[in-house]
Short mmCIF file of N, CA, C and O in Angstrom, two decimals:
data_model
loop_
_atom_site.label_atom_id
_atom_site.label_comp_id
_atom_site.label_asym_id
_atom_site.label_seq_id
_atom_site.Cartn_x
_atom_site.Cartn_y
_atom_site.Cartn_z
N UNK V 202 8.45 8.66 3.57
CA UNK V 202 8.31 10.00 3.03
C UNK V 202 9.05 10.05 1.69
O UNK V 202 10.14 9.47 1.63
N UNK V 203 8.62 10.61 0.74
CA UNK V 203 8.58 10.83 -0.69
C UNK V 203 10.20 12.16 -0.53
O UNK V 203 10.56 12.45 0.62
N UNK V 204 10.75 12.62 -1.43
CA UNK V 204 11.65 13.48 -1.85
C UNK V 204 11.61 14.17 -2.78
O UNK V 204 11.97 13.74 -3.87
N UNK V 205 11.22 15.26 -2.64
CA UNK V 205 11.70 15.99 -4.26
C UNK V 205 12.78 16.56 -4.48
O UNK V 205 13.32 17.24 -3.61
N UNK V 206 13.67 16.26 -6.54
CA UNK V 206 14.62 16.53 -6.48
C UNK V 206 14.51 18.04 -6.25
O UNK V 206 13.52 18.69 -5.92
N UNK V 207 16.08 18.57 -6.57
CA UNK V 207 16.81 19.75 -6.67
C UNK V 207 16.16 20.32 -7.56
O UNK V 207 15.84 21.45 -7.17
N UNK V 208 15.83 20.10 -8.55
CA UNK V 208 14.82 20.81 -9.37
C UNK V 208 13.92 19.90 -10.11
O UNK V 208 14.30 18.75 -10.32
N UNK V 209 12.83 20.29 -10.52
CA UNK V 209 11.40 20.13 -11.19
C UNK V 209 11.35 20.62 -12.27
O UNK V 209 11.72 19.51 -12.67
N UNK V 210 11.26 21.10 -13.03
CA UNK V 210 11.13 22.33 -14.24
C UNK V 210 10.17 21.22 -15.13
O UNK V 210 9.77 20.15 -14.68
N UNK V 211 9.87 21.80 -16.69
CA UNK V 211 9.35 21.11 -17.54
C UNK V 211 10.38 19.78 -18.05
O UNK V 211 9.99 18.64 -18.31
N UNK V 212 11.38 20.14 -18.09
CA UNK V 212 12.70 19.24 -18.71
C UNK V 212 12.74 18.20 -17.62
O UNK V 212 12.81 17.07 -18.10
N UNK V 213 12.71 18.22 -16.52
CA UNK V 213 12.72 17.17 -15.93
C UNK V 213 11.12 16.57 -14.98
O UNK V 213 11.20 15.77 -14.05
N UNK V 214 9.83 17.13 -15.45
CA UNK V 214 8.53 16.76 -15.08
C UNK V 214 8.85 15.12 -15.41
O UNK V 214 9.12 14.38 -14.46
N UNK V 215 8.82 14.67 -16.63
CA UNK V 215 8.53 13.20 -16.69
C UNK V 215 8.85 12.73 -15.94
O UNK V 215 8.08 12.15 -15.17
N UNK V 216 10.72 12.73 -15.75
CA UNK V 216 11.57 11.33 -15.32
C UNK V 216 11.09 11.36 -13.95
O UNK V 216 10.78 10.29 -13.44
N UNK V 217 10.93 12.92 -12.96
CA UNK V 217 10.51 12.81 -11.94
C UNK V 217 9.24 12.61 -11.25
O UNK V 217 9.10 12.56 -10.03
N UNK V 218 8.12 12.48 -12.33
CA UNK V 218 6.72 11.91 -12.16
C UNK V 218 6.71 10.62 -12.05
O UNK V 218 6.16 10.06 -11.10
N UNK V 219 7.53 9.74 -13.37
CA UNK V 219 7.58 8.43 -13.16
C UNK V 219 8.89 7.89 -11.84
O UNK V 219 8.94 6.66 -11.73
N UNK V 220 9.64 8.50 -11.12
CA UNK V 220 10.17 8.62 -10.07
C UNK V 220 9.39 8.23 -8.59
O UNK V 220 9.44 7.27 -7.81
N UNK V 221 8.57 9.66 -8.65
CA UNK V 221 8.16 9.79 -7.52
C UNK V 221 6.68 8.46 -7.76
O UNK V 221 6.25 7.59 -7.00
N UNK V 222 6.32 8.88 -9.09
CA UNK V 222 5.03 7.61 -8.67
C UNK V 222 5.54 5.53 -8.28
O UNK V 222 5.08 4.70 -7.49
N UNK V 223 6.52 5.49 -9.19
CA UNK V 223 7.04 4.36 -8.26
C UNK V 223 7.60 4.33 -6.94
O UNK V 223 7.78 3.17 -6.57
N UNK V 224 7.93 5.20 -6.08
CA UNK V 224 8.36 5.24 -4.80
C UNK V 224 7.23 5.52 -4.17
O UNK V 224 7.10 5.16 -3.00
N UNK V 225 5.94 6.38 -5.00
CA UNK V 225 4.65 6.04 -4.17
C UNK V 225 4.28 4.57 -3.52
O UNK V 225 4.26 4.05 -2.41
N UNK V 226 3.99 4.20 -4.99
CA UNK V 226 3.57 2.78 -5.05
C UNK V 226 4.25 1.46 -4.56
O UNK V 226 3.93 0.29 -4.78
N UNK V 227 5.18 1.93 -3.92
CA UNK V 227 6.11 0.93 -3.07
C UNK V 227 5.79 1.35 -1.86
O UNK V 227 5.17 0.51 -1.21
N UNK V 228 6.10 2.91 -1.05
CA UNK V 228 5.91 3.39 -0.13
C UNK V 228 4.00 2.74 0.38
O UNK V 228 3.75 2.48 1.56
N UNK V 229 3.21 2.65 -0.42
CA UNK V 229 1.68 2.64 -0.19
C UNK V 229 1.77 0.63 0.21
O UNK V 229 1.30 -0.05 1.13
N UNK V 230 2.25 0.44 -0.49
CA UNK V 230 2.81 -1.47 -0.29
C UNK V 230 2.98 -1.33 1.01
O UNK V 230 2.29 -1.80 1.91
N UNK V 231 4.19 -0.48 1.09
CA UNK V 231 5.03 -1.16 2.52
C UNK V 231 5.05 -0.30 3.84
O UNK V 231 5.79 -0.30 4.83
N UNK V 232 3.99 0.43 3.47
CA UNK V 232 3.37 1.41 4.58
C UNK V 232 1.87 1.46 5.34
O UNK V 232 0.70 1.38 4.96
N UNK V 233 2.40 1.59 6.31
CA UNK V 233 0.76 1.61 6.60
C UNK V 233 0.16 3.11 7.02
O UNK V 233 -0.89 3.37 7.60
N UNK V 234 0.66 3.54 6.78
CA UNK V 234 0.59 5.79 7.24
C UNK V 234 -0.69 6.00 6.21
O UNK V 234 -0.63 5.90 4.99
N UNK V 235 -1.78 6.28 6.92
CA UNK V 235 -2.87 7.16 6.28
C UNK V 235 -3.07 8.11 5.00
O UNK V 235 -4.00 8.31 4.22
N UNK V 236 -1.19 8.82 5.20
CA UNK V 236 -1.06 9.82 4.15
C UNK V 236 0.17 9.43 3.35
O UNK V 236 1.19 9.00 3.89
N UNK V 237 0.03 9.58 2.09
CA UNK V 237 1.47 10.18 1.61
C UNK V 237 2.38 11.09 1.80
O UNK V 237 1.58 12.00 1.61
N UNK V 238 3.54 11.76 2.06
CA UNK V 238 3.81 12.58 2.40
C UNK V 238 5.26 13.01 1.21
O UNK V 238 6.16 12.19 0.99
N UNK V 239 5.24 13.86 0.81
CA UNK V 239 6.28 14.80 -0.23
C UNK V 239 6.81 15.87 0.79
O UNK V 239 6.21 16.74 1.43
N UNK V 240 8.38 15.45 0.73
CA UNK V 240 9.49 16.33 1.27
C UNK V 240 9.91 17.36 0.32
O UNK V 240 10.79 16.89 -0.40
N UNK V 241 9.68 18.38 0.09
CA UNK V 241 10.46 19.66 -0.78
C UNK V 241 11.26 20.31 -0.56
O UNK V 241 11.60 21.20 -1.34
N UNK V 242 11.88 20.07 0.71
CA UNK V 242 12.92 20.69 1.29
C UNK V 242 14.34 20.90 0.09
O UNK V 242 15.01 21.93 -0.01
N UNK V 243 14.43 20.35 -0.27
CA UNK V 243 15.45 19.94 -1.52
C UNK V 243 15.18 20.94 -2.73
O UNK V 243 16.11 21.40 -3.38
N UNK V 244 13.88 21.25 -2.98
CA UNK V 244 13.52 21.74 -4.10
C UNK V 244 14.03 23.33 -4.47
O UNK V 244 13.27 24.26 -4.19
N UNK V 245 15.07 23.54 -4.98
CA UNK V 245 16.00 24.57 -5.60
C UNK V 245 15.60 25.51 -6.70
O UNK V 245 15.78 26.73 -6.71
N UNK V 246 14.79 24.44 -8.06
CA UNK V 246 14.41 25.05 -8.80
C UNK V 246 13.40 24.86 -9.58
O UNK V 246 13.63 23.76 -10.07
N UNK V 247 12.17 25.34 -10.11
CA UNK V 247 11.09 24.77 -10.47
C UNK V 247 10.35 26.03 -11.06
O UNK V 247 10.54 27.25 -10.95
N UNK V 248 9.27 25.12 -11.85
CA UNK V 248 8.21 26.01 -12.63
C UNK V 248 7.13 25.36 -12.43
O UNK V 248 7.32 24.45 -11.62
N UNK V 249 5.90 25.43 -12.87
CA UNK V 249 4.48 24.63 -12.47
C UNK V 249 4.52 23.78 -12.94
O UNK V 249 3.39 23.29 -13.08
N UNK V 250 5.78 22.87 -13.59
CA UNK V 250 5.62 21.79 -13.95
C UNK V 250 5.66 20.88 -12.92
O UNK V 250 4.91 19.91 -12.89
N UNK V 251 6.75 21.20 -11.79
CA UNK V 251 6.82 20.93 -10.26
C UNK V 251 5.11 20.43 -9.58
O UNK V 251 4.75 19.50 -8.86
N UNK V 252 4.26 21.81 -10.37
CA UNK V 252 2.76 20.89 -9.01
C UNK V 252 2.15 20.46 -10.03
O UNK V 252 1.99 19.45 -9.34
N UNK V 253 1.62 20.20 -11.05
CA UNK V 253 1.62 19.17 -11.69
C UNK V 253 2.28 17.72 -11.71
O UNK V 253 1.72 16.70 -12.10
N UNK V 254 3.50 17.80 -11.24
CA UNK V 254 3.95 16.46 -10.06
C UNK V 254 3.41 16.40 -9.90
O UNK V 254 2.53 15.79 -10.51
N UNK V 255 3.28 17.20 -8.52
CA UNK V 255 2.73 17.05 -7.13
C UNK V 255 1.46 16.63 -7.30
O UNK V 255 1.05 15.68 -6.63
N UNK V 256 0.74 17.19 -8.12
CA UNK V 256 -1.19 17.08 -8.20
C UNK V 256 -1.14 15.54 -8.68
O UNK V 256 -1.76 14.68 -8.06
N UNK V 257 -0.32 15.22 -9.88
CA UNK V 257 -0.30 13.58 -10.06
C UNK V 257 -0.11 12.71 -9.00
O UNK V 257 -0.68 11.64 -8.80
N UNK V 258 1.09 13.47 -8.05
CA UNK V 258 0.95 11.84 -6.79
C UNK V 258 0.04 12.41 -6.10
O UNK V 258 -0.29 11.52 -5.32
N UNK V 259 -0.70 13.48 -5.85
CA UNK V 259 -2.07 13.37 -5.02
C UNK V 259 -3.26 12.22 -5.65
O UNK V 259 -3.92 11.33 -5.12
N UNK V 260 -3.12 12.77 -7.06
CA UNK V 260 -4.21 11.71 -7.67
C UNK V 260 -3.96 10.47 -7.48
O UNK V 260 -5.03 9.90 -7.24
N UNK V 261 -2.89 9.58 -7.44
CA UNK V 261 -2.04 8.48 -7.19
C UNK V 261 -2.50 8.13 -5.59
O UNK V 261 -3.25 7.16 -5.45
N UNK V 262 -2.16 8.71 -4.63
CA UNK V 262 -1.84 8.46 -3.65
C UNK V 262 -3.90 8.58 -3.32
O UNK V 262 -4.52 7.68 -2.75
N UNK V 263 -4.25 9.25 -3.59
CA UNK V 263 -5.96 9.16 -3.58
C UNK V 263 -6.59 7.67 -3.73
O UNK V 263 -7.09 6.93 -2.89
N UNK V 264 -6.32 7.45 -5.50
CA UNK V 264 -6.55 6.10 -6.24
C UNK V 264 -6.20 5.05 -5.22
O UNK V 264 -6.93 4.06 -5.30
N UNK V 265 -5.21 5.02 -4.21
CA UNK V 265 -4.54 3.70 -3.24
C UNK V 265 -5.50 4.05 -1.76
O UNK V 265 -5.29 3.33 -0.78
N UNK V 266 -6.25 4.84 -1.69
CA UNK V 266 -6.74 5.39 -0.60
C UNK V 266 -6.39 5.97 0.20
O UNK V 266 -7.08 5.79 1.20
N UNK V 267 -5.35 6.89 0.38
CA UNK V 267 -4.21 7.60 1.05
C UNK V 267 -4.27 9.12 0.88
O UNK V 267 -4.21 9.53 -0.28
N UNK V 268 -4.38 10.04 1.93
CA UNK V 268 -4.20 11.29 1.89
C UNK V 268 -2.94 11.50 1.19
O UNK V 268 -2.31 10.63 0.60
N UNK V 269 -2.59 12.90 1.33
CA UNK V 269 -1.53 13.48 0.69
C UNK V 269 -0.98 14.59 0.95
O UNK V 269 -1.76 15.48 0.59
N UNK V 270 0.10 15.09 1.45
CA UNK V 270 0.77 16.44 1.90
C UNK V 270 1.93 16.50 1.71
O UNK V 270 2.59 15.49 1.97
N UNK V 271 2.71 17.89 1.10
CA UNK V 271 3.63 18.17 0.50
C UNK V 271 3.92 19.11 2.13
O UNK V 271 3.09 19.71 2.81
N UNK V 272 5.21 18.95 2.35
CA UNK V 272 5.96 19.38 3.30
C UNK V 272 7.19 19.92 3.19
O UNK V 272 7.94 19.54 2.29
N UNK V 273 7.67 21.10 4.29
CA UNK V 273 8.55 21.84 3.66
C UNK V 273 8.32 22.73 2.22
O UNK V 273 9.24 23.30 1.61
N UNK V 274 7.42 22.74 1.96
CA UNK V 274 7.43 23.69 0.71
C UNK V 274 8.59 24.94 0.73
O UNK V 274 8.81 25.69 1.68
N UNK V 275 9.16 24.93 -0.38
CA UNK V 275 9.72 26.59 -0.53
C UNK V 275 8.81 27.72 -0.56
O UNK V 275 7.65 27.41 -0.82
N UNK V 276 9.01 28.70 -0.41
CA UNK V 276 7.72 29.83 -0.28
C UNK V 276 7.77 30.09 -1.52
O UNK V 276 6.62 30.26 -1.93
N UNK V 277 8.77 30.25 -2.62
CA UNK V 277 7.90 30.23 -4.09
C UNK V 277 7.10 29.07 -4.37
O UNK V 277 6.41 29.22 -5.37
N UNK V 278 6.97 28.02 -3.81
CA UNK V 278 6.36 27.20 -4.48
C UNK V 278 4.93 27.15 -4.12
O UNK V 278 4.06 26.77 -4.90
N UNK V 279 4.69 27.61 -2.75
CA UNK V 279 3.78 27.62 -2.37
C UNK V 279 3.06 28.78 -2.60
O UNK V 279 1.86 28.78 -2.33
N UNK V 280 3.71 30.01 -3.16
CA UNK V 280 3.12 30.92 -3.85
C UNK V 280 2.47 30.83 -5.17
O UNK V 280 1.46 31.48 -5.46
N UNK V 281 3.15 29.88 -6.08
CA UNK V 281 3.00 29.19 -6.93
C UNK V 281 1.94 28.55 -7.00
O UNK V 281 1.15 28.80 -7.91
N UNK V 282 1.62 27.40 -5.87
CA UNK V 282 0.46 27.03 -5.59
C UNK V 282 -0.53 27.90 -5.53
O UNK V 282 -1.35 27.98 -6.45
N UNK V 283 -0.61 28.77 -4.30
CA UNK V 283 -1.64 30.05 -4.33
C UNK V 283 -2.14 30.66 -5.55
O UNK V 283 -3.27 30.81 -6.02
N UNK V 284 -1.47 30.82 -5.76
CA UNK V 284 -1.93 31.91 -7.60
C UNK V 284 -2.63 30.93 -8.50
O UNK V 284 -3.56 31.26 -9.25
N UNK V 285 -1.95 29.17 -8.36
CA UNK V 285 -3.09 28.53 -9.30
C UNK V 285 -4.50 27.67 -8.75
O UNK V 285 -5.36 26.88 -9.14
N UNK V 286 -4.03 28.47 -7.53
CA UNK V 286 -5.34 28.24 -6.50
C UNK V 286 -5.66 26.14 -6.18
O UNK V 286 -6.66 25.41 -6.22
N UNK V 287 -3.95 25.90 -5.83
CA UNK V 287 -4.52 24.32 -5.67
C UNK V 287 -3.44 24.46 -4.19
O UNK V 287 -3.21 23.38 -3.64
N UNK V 288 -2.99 25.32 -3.76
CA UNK V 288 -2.65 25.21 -2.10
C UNK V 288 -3.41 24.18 -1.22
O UNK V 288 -2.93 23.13 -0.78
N UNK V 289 -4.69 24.65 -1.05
CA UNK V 289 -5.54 23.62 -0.19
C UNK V 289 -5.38 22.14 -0.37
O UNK V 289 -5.62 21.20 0.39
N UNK V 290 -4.90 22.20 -1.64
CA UNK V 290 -4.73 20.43 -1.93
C UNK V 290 -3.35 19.81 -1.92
O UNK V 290 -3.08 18.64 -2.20
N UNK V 291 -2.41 20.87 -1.50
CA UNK V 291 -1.26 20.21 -1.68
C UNK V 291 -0.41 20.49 -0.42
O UNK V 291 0.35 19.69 0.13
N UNK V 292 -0.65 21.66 -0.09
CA UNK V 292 0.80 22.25 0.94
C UNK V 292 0.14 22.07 2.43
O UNK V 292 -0.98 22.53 2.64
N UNK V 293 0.76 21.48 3.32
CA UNK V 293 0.76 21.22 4.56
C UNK V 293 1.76 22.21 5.79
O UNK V 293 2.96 22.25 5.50
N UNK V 294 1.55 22.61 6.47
CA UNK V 294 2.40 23.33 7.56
C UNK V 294 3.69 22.30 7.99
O UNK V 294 3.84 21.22 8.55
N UNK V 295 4.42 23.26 7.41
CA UNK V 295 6.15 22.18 8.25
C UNK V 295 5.65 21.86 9.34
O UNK V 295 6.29 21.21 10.16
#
């Protein structure tokens, strides 16, 4: 299972895109789980730069043949999601 930091914002989108996509791409190596899975439990502070992550390791985790679900969401984030109407593709039930 994947981690997201303490915060996401625009200022830290890169370092944590190129983050999370190498711990994909190791996790997809040395896993054999159907899905990817993103922990947000952690996630403190964020703007839509946060699912824009997220939508990149879906695309990522797709490209390797692997589902994808973000878990634990914060309820802003998943409100967040809602309003830009990509919920269905990202947020999973704790």
């Amino acid at each position: 299972m994947l981690l997201l930091p303490a915060t996401v914002t625009t200022r830290e989108a890169r370092d944590t895109q190129r983050m999370l996509s190498q711990a994909l791409q190791q996790e997809v190596k040395t896993q054999s789980e159907p899905t990817v899975t993103v922990d947000a439990s952690g996630l403190a502070q964020f703007d839509s730069a946060a699912l824009a992550v997220l939508l990149e390791c879906q695309r990522l985790a797709t490209a390797f043949g692997k589902g994808f679900a973000v878990r634990n969401a914060p309820v802003k984030l998943a409100e967040l999601a809602r309003l830009y109407g990509v919920d269905g593709l990202l947020l999973k039930a704790s």
